[in-house]
Amino acid sequence: MGIKTLFILVLLTVGVYSDLNEDFSPVHYCFVNPPVKTRLSPNLLENITSCTHLVYGRIPIDRDNGYPEYSVSDVESGYDIDNIRTFLRMKSQHPHAKFLMGVERTTPFEDTLHAGKVANGLKKHAKSKRFDGIFVTLNGIHLEYRSSTTFLETISKEKSLILTFGITGRRVFAHEAVRRLQEINSLVEHIYLDMGELPSNEEPSKITQINPLFSNTSIPFEETIQGTVEELSKEGILPSRIVVGLTAGGWKYEIKDSQDPLRISHGMFAKEAGKRVAYQDACKARGAVIYDWKSMNEITVYRQSWMSVNLPTMSAMGEKIKWILGQNFAGVGISDALTDDPRGDCGTDPFPAHRLAMDLIRDTIPANPAKCTRLCYLDPEEVDETFPIDNLKSDYCSHIVVHYFDLDLKNTVVFSEKAVKLVKKIDQWKNKIIDVAPDLILSLGSKQITGVWQFILANDFRRKELAEELVKTLNTSTAAGLEISWTLEPMANEFDKKNLKALIDDIVLADVEKKVDLLVATTPLSSYSNFYDYQHLNETADLIVLHSHRLHSESLPMTGHPSPLRATSSMRDSKMTWEALLNHWTDQKVLRSKLVLSLTASTLSMQSLADVRNSLSDPFGQPAFVSLLRSKNSDIHSQQEICESLEAATGITHWVDVAEVPYLRRYDQMVAYENTRSAHIKAVWASMEGVGGLALHNIQQDDPNAVCNNRTSFPLLDSLSRAQVCQKCLKQHDFKKCEQHDFIVSCNFELKKNTPLFKTDIVPYERCTEVVVEQAKLVLGGNITFKDSQQEQVLKNLTAMRPKMLKCGMVLSLSCGDSEKHLNYILGDNMTAAIDNVMNVMDKYKFSGVQLDCEKAIRRGNHIFFNTFVRKLAKKIENAKASNGCNRTLSARFSHFTRAPSTYYSISLLNRLSHISIRMTDKDQVDLPFFFNSSDPLFPSTEKFVNLWKNVGLKSEKLVVEVSPFGWQDGQKEGEKRRMSQLDNCETVGNKAIFQHDYETLTGYTTHQNTTVHMPMIEDFRYKIGYIQREQLGGIALNSVNGDDYTGICGRGSFPILKSIYSSNNCR
């Protein structure tokens, strides 16, 4: 167990896990479309600082060569106006924005070759004008044809240009539009949904509300922002890909003389075609004003004029923008700047709609609740006014704990001005998140010595007064709870234990309304001295915070780490580890669900007296120099300073295997700290142990400004939030009932001869929502065959026991072969026969469903055939019942080799299937690493491909993660693996072999006969279930029950992996 030196290029301090991080800040599209012969002001949007994308014009590209048809004022001409050049000069005012050329095509493409030619011509011009990208609108029936996809695909190949596709609400519901959008989705940065035109606008004289948010009696659901985005989301276009476009101004109609303007509603016909009106003109209109609370629009009627206006106020357009941002769409757009009162004619500041969007984007943090208990600690004395709290994602913390109350010998309790200011800052941040904001916890006494605690708590009157004052202050604040933190120094005796218990009782008694959450912080020394009333804390405290980040101190004359996971051989006190401290508390019968383990973002600097080069194998427990006079100014204190030291090559970082922590060696200094890898390991370990939560202290030291990689603020919190799971006990389904299962447990059974014999009557169907039988094959003529007669005999045995399985599903896994050509013959000529044969096989062998395993045969040349086959088969299955009386099911199975699912499959169609099983195994049927491999961040992982499928629009509840019971033994050659089942493993290494955990790959490993044996452990499977539950996925698939220990030879009974899904002492 040595020390591994980490190369600077892959420093985990910088965060190897940041590959999955994205910037979720909302985007703001701003449009500039100057009329012909109008000179564009170079300072037009100077004060609108939120624009992330600026789009110039709506330039026609109807020529066959794709060259834009510029107006005389777009480029330099006889009018001495070059608006494009002026527009691009705005980059100095918006240095971080992307400048796009806005183009529009109305003429359909002749074919895909023509589409490619137009795209190449357009790319050439966009690059020559030095645009950052292109904003494309196809105004016509283009989406009915695949040539539109070819057009955008050709542009997307130019990596120096970003691409946004604009579509109006009017076109979303057109023929084939959604299918094209599914194909386009992966080619563009965003899909811009312009709600300025709706299906009603097909009839120019039909009266239409402008950008209606919700439906009412006259506005159909599909003509609202809500209805249109729901249609896209249902078809697999995720909200995170959609920018919702709003309109500055509105629609104006002249109505018939026979019509009463006060009774006009959306969908009626006017006397003539409607006209788009700019806000600077709309605000001056006379007449009666009506506010529509459903569409969020202002209606102005005057004589026979009727006008619907997007009023740029918080209660009108502001409600639309807040709804859009609250639904976690990619962002919002306003079109366009020149119709948004650019001169301030309406009596307010210019660009009121843009300013409103800017203010709301600035004051909005994407609202995602923390999925597990995670406490984030801030110290007011160390947090200055520049602390970028807006960089803190809403799901990083479930609670924010602030040191607030100080014990005072004279006044009992006081709080500082800095603490008040910090709480105010946190409240402002929480207001931007609203419903899912973390709870605020105010901490008491973390900076008071034991003597002060003893003096106040020993006096019954002062203690009760303290409790009442605390509860009174909490009830008049925004805080949800109180932390009692007697932690600066350990408690000294049994009287301290008694007085702490009395304070807790006094607080509980004073909290008459039971509104205060009570947290109690504990120190390691007081814990090991048993100065806590464990049973009392079990009954009264909501959470017990173990200070497992203070297991070593700079005052000790030896080197160490503040939070080692386990003890190394050289450590002087083996109790000062996470593992030992947790075991101590659980041995005292304290509920795991109440315990919170701590780590810190700050560092611990020590001056080693030993030669650090000679102590690499045993860095802890070495002599260290201790002096109260030593200056700490030159010490490293934070994550960002660690990064700066490594980049400047003044320090070298090392990894300690057993303790699972890093340290930095700089001159004669040893700096102990946490990095993203150690935080990840602790989060996985704590999750496996079933603790109630985690706490990160001093988050102000967790690189809040993303200095380390210019990308991820709070990298330790990010690592914790990704790796921590909170397992909920999984209730076993009732296999005696037909029901929709909240959590799918799919068990794959291989039709093959096993040694020792796997009798079909021991298939553990009662533990499975479905048994997937592998595998039949679709062959020429649409026929279905099995590999040999032996497989058919096994299947017949299964069929004979079908009545015993009751309502448990029995599903046929159906392969389409390995050849694209092979599948083309089948689906091109025999699709109907193939569907009929599938139904016949289901009837013959009493299958309740089919799982299509056709990925290897799907290519660009036949994916349309396949999608049609799935659609027709789904319709046939939908109307049939299985032999057990339950509904039949159709699912599909894919692997990590599918890197662009939306290119080959209809995501909306997949979302209508029973579920989609994602196989996460390599060629040896062994699971991929679950998380990123620290030494090879590009290596495929389960986490990466789950996110990939979710990002293309597959609904989370449809996604089933397939896991393998197989492990492997390293072969003689590098990279060679010998696959091993759970049974093989026990026969090879024995039942008593001790396995170490790899918390990144989620496997165990042990040495055997000069090689290493790797096996997934029961704890790994339970953790994966917790991850699946946290991400609200559809369930889990065991890719081979044959690979589990079906004989019970390992000493844990038969099928221990499968049975562990429902049995865990650490779930809650």
Coordinates of C-alpha atoms in Angstrom, one line a residue, residues 157-501:
K157 CA -19.4 19.9 -38.9
E158 CA -17.7 23.2 -38.8
K159 CA -16.6 23.2 -35.2
S160 CA -15.5 26.8 -35.3
L161 CA -19.2 27.9 -35.7
I162 CA -21.9 27.3 -33.1
L163 CA -25.3 26.6 -34.4
T164 CA -28.8 27.4 -33.0
F165 CA -32.0 26.3 -34.7
G166 CA -35.0 28.6 -34.4
I167 CA -38.5 27.3 -34.8
T168 CA -41.8 29.1 -34.2
G169 CA -44.6 27.7 -32.1
R170 CA -46.6 27.7 -35.3
R171 CA -44.2 25.0 -36.8
V172 CA -43.9 22.7 -33.8
F173 CA -47.1 20.8 -34.5
A174 CA -46.5 20.6 -38.3
H175 CA -46.1 17.2 -40.0
E176 CA -42.8 15.5 -39.2
A177 CA -41.6 18.5 -37.2
V178 CA -41.0 16.7 -34.0
R179 CA -39.1 13.9 -35.7
R180 CA -36.9 16.4 -37.4
L181 CA -36.3 18.2 -34.1
Q182 CA -35.2 14.9 -32.6
E183 CA -32.6 14.5 -35.4
I184 CA -31.5 18.1 -35.1
N185 CA -31.3 18.1 -31.3
S186 CA -27.8 16.7 -31.1
L187 CA -26.5 19.0 -33.9
V188 CA -27.2 22.4 -32.3
E189 CA -26.4 24.2 -29.2
H190 CA -30.0 25.2 -28.5
I191 CA -33.4 24.9 -30.1
Y192 CA -34.9 28.4 -29.9
L193 CA -38.7 28.3 -29.6
D194 CA -40.1 31.6 -30.9
M195 CA -43.5 31.9 -29.4
G196 CA -44.2 35.1 -31.4
E197 CA -46.1 32.9 -34.0
L198 CA -48.6 30.3 -33.1
P199 CA -50.7 27.8 -35.1
S200 CA -53.5 30.4 -35.2
N201 CA -51.2 32.6 -37.2
E202 CA -51.7 30.3 -40.2
E203 CA -54.8 32.5 -40.7
P204 CA -53.4 36.0 -40.8
S205 CA -56.7 37.5 -39.8
K206 CA -57.3 35.2 -36.8
I207 CA -56.9 37.1 -33.6
T208 CA -54.0 35.8 -31.5
Q209 CA -52.6 36.6 -28.1
I210 CA -48.9 37.3 -27.9
N211 CA -46.8 34.6 -26.2
P212 CA -49.7 33.2 -24.0
L213 CA -48.3 31.4 -21.0
F214 CA -51.3 29.3 -20.0
S215 CA -54.5 28.2 -21.7
N216 CA -57.9 29.6 -21.0
T217 CA -61.4 29.0 -22.4
S218 CA -60.3 30.5 -25.8
I219 CA -56.6 29.7 -25.9
P220 CA -55.9 26.0 -26.7
F221 CA -53.2 24.3 -24.7
E222 CA -51.1 23.7 -27.7
E223 CA -51.0 27.5 -28.4
T224 CA -49.4 28.3 -25.1
I225 CA -45.8 28.4 -24.0
Q226 CA -46.6 25.6 -21.4
G227 CA -48.4 23.4 -24.0
T228 CA -45.7 23.8 -26.7
V229 CA -42.7 23.0 -24.5
E230 CA -44.6 20.0 -23.0
E231 CA -45.1 18.7 -26.5
L232 CA -41.3 19.0 -27.1
S233 CA -40.4 17.5 -23.8
K234 CA -42.8 14.6 -24.3
E235 CA -41.0 13.9 -27.6
G236 CA -37.6 13.8 -26.0
I237 CA -36.4 17.4 -26.5
L238 CA -35.3 18.2 -22.9
P239 CA -36.0 21.6 -21.4
S240 CA -32.3 22.1 -20.9
R241 CA -32.0 22.3 -24.7
I242 CA -34.8 24.8 -25.3
V243 CA -34.6 28.6 -25.2
V244 CA -38.1 30.1 -25.0
G245 CA -38.4 33.2 -27.2
L246 CA -40.6 36.1 -26.1
T247 CA -41.7 39.1 -28.1
A248 CA -41.3 42.8 -27.3
G249 CA -44.6 44.4 -28.3
G250 CA -47.6 42.5 -29.4
W251 CA -50.3 42.0 -32.0
K252 CA -52.8 44.6 -33.2
Y253 CA -56.1 43.8 -35.1
E254 CA -58.8 45.9 -36.6
I255 CA -62.1 44.1 -35.9
K256 CA -65.3 44.1 -37.7
D257 CA -67.9 46.8 -37.0
S258 CA -70.3 44.1 -35.9
Q259 CA -68.0 42.8 -33.2
D260 CA -67.9 44.1 -29.6
P261 CA -64.2 44.8 -28.8
L262 CA -64.8 43.8 -25.1
R263 CA -66.0 40.4 -26.1
I264 CA -63.1 39.6 -28.5
S265 CA -61.0 36.5 -27.7
H266 CA -58.2 34.5 -29.0
G267 CA -59.2 32.5 -32.2
M268 CA -61.9 34.9 -33.5
F269 CA -61.5 36.5 -36.9
A270 CA -60.7 40.1 -37.4
K271 CA -61.6 42.4 -40.4
E272 CA -58.1 42.2 -41.7
A273 CA -54.7 40.6 -41.1
G274 CA -53.0 41.4 -37.8
K275 CA -50.0 43.6 -37.5
R276 CA -47.0 43.2 -35.2
V277 CA -46.7 46.4 -33.1
A278 CA -43.5 47.5 -31.3
Y279 CA -43.7 48.3 -27.6
Q280 CA -42.8 51.9 -28.1
D281 CA -46.0 52.3 -30.2
A282 CA -48.2 50.0 -28.0
C283 CA -47.5 51.9 -24.8
K284 CA -49.0 55.1 -26.4
A285 CA -52.2 53.4 -27.4
R286 CA -55.4 54.8 -26.0
G287 CA -58.4 52.7 -24.8
A288 CA -59.7 50.4 -22.1
V289 CA -57.0 48.1 -20.6
I290 CA -57.8 44.6 -19.5
Y291 CA -55.3 42.2 -17.9
D292 CA -55.6 38.5 -18.8
W293 CA -54.2 36.4 -15.9
K294 CA -53.9 33.2 -17.9
S295 CA -52.0 34.6 -20.9
M296 CA -50.2 37.1 -18.7
N297 CA -50.9 39.8 -21.4
E298 CA -52.4 43.3 -21.4
I299 CA -55.3 43.7 -23.7
T300 CA -56.1 47.2 -25.0
V301 CA -59.3 48.0 -26.8
Y302 CA -60.2 51.3 -28.5
R303 CA -63.1 51.6 -30.8
Q304 CA -62.6 48.8 -33.3
S305 CA -59.0 48.2 -32.5
W306 CA -57.9 45.2 -30.3
M307 CA -54.3 44.8 -29.2
S308 CA -52.5 42.1 -27.1
V309 CA -49.3 43.4 -25.6
N310 CA -46.4 41.7 -23.7
L311 CA -46.2 44.2 -20.9
P312 CA -42.6 44.4 -19.7
T313 CA -43.5 44.4 -16.0
M314 CA -42.8 41.9 -13.2
S315 CA -46.5 40.9 -13.0
A316 CA -46.8 40.3 -16.8
M317 CA -43.8 39.4 -18.9
G318 CA -41.9 38.9 -15.6
E319 CA -44.2 36.0 -14.6
K320 CA -43.5 34.3 -18.0
I321 CA -39.8 34.7 -17.6
K322 CA -39.9 33.4 -14.0
W323 CA -41.9 30.4 -15.0
I324 CA -39.4 29.7 -17.9
L325 CA -36.4 29.9 -15.6
G326 CA -38.2 28.0 -12.8
Q327 CA -38.8 25.1 -15.2
N328 CA -35.0 24.9 -15.9
F329 CA -35.1 25.7 -19.5
A330 CA -31.8 26.7 -21.2
G331 CA -32.9 30.3 -21.1
V332 CA -35.0 33.0 -22.6
G333 CA -34.8 35.3 -25.6
I334 CA -36.4 38.7 -26.4
S335 CA -37.0 39.8 -30.0
D336 CA -36.1 42.2 -30.9
A337 CA -34.1 45.2 -29.4
L338 CA -35.5 47.8 -31.8
T339 CA -39.1 47.0 -30.9
D340 CA -38.3 47.2 -27.2
D341 CA -38.6 51.0 -26.8
P342 CA -34.9 51.6 -27.5
R343 CA -35.2 55.4 -26.9
G344 CA -37.3 55.2 -23.7
D345 CA -40.3 56.8 -25.4
C346 CA -42.7 55.0 -22.9
G347 CA -41.3 57.0 -20.0
T348 CA -39.1 54.3 -18.5
D349 CA -35.5 53.2 -19.1
P350 CA -34.9 52.0 -22.7
F351 CA -35.3 48.3 -23.4
P352 CA -37.7 47.5 -20.6
A353 CA -38.2 43.9 -21.6
H354 CA -34.5 43.2 -22.0
R355 CA -33.9 44.9 -18.6
L356 CA -36.6 42.8 -17.0
A357 CA -35.0 39.6 -18.4
M358 CA -31.6 40.7 -17.3
D359 CA -32.7 41.4 -13.7
L360 CA -34.5 38.0 -13.5
I361 CA -31.7 36.0 -14.9
R362 CA -29.3 37.7 -12.6
D363 CA -31.5 37.0 -9.6
T364 CA -32.3 33.4 -10.5
I365 CA -30.4 30.3 -9.5
P366 CA -31.6 27.0 -11.1
A367 CA -33.8 25.4 -8.5
N368 CA -32.8 21.8 -7.8
P369 CA -33.2 20.4 -4.3
A370 CA -30.4 18.6 -2.6
K371 CA -31.1 14.8 -2.9
C372 CA -29.3 13.9 0.3
T373 CA -28.5 15.5 3.7
R374 CA -25.5 17.7 3.1
L375 CA -24.5 20.4 5.6
C376 CA -22.4 23.3 4.3
Y377 CA -20.6 25.4 7.0
L378 CA -19.7 29.0 6.8
D379 CA -17.7 31.1 9.3
P380 CA -18.7 34.8 9.2
E381 CA -15.2 35.8 10.4
E382 CA -13.7 34.3 7.2
V383 CA -16.4 35.2 4.7
D384 CA -16.0 38.7 3.3
E385 CA -18.3 40.7 1.1
T386 CA -16.7 39.3 -2.1
F387 CA -17.7 35.7 -1.3
P388 CA -19.5 34.5 -4.5
I389 CA -22.5 32.8 -2.9
D390 CA -24.4 32.8 -6.3
N391 CA -21.8 30.3 -7.5
L392 CA -23.2 27.8 -4.9
K393 CA -25.7 25.5 -6.7
S394 CA -29.0 25.0 -5.0
D395 CA -28.5 21.2 -4.8
Y396 CA -25.1 21.3 -3.2
C397 CA -26.4 21.8 0.3
S398 CA -29.5 20.6 2.1
H399 CA -28.6 22.9 5.1
I400 CA -26.3 25.9 5.4
V401 CA -24.8 26.2 8.9
V402 CA -23.5 29.6 10.1
H403 CA -21.6 30.2 13.3
Y404 CA -24.0 32.8 14.7
F405 CA -24.4 32.7 18.5
D406 CA -21.6 33.3 20.9
L407 CA -21.8 32.5 24.6
D408 CA -21.1 35.5 26.7
L409 CA -20.4 35.5 30.5
K410 CA -22.2 38.8 30.9
N411 CA -25.1 38.7 28.4
T412 CA -25.4 34.9 28.1
V413 CA -25.7 35.0 24.3
V414 CA -24.6 37.5 21.6
F415 CA -24.1 37.6 17.9
S416 CA -21.7 39.6 15.7
E417 CA -22.5 42.1 13.0
K418 CA -20.6 39.9 10.5
A419 CA -22.9 37.0 11.3
V420 CA -26.0 39.1 10.8
K421 CA -24.6 40.4 7.4
L422 CA -23.8 36.8 6.3
V423 CA -27.3 35.6 7.2
K424 CA -28.8 38.5 5.2
K425 CA -26.6 37.5 2.2
I426 CA -27.7 33.9 2.5
D427 CA -31.4 35.0 2.7
Q428 CA -31.0 37.0 -0.5
W429 CA -29.4 33.9 -2.2
K430 CA -32.2 31.7 -0.9
N431 CA -34.9 34.1 -2.3
K432 CA -33.4 33.4 -5.8
I433 CA -34.1 29.7 -5.4
I434 CA -37.4 29.9 -3.5
D435 CA -39.1 26.5 -2.9
V436 CA -36.0 24.2 -2.8
A437 CA -33.6 26.5 -1.0
P438 CA -31.4 24.8 1.7
D439 CA -32.5 25.2 5.3
L440 CA -30.5 27.8 7.4
I441 CA -29.1 26.5 10.7
L442 CA -27.6 28.9 13.2
S443 CA -24.8 27.5 15.3
L444 CA -24.2 28.2 19.0
G445 CA -20.8 28.3 20.8
S446 CA -18.4 26.8 18.3
K447 CA -15.7 29.4 19.3
Q448 CA -16.2 29.2 23.1
I449 CA -13.8 27.4 25.4
T450 CA -15.1 24.7 27.8
G451 CA -14.8 27.0 30.8
V452 CA -17.4 29.4 29.3
W453 CA -19.8 26.6 28.5
Q454 CA -19.4 25.2 32.1
F455 CA -20.0 28.6 33.7
I456 CA -23.3 29.3 31.8
L457 CA -24.8 25.8 31.7
A458 CA -24.1 25.0 35.4
N459 CA -26.5 27.8 36.4
D460 CA -30.1 26.5 35.9
F461 CA -31.5 30.0 35.6
R462 CA -29.0 31.2 33.0
R463 CA -29.3 27.9 31.0
K464 CA -33.1 28.2 30.7
E465 CA -32.7 31.9 29.8
L466 CA -30.3 30.9 27.1
A467 CA -32.6 28.3 25.7
E468 CA -35.6 30.7 25.6
E469 CA -33.5 33.4 24.0
L470 CA -32.3 31.0 21.3
V471 CA -35.7 29.8 20.4
K472 CA -37.1 33.3 20.4
T473 CA -34.4 34.5 18.0
L474 CA -34.9 31.5 15.8
N475 CA -38.7 32.0 15.6
T476 CA -38.2 35.6 14.4
S477 CA -35.6 34.7 11.8
T478 CA -35.5 32.7 8.5
A479 CA -33.6 29.9 10.2
A480 CA -35.0 26.4 10.4
G481 CA -32.9 25.2 13.2
L482 CA -30.1 25.4 15.8
E483 CA -26.8 23.6 16.1
I484 CA -25.3 23.2 19.6
S485 CA -21.6 23.1 19.0
W486 CA -19.5 22.6 22.2
T487 CA -16.6 21.7 20.0
L488 CA -13.7 24.2 20.3
E489 CA -12.4 22.1 23.3
P490 CA -13.6 18.7 24.4
M491 CA -15.9 18.4 27.5
A492 CA -14.1 17.6 30.7
N493 CA -16.3 15.5 32.9
E494 CA -19.6 13.9 33.6
F495 CA -21.0 17.2 34.9
D496 CA -20.5 18.6 31.4
K497 CA -22.4 15.6 30.0
K498 CA -25.3 16.3 32.4
N499 CA -25.4 20.0 31.6
L500 CA -25.4 19.5 27.8
K501 CA -28.3 17.1 28.2

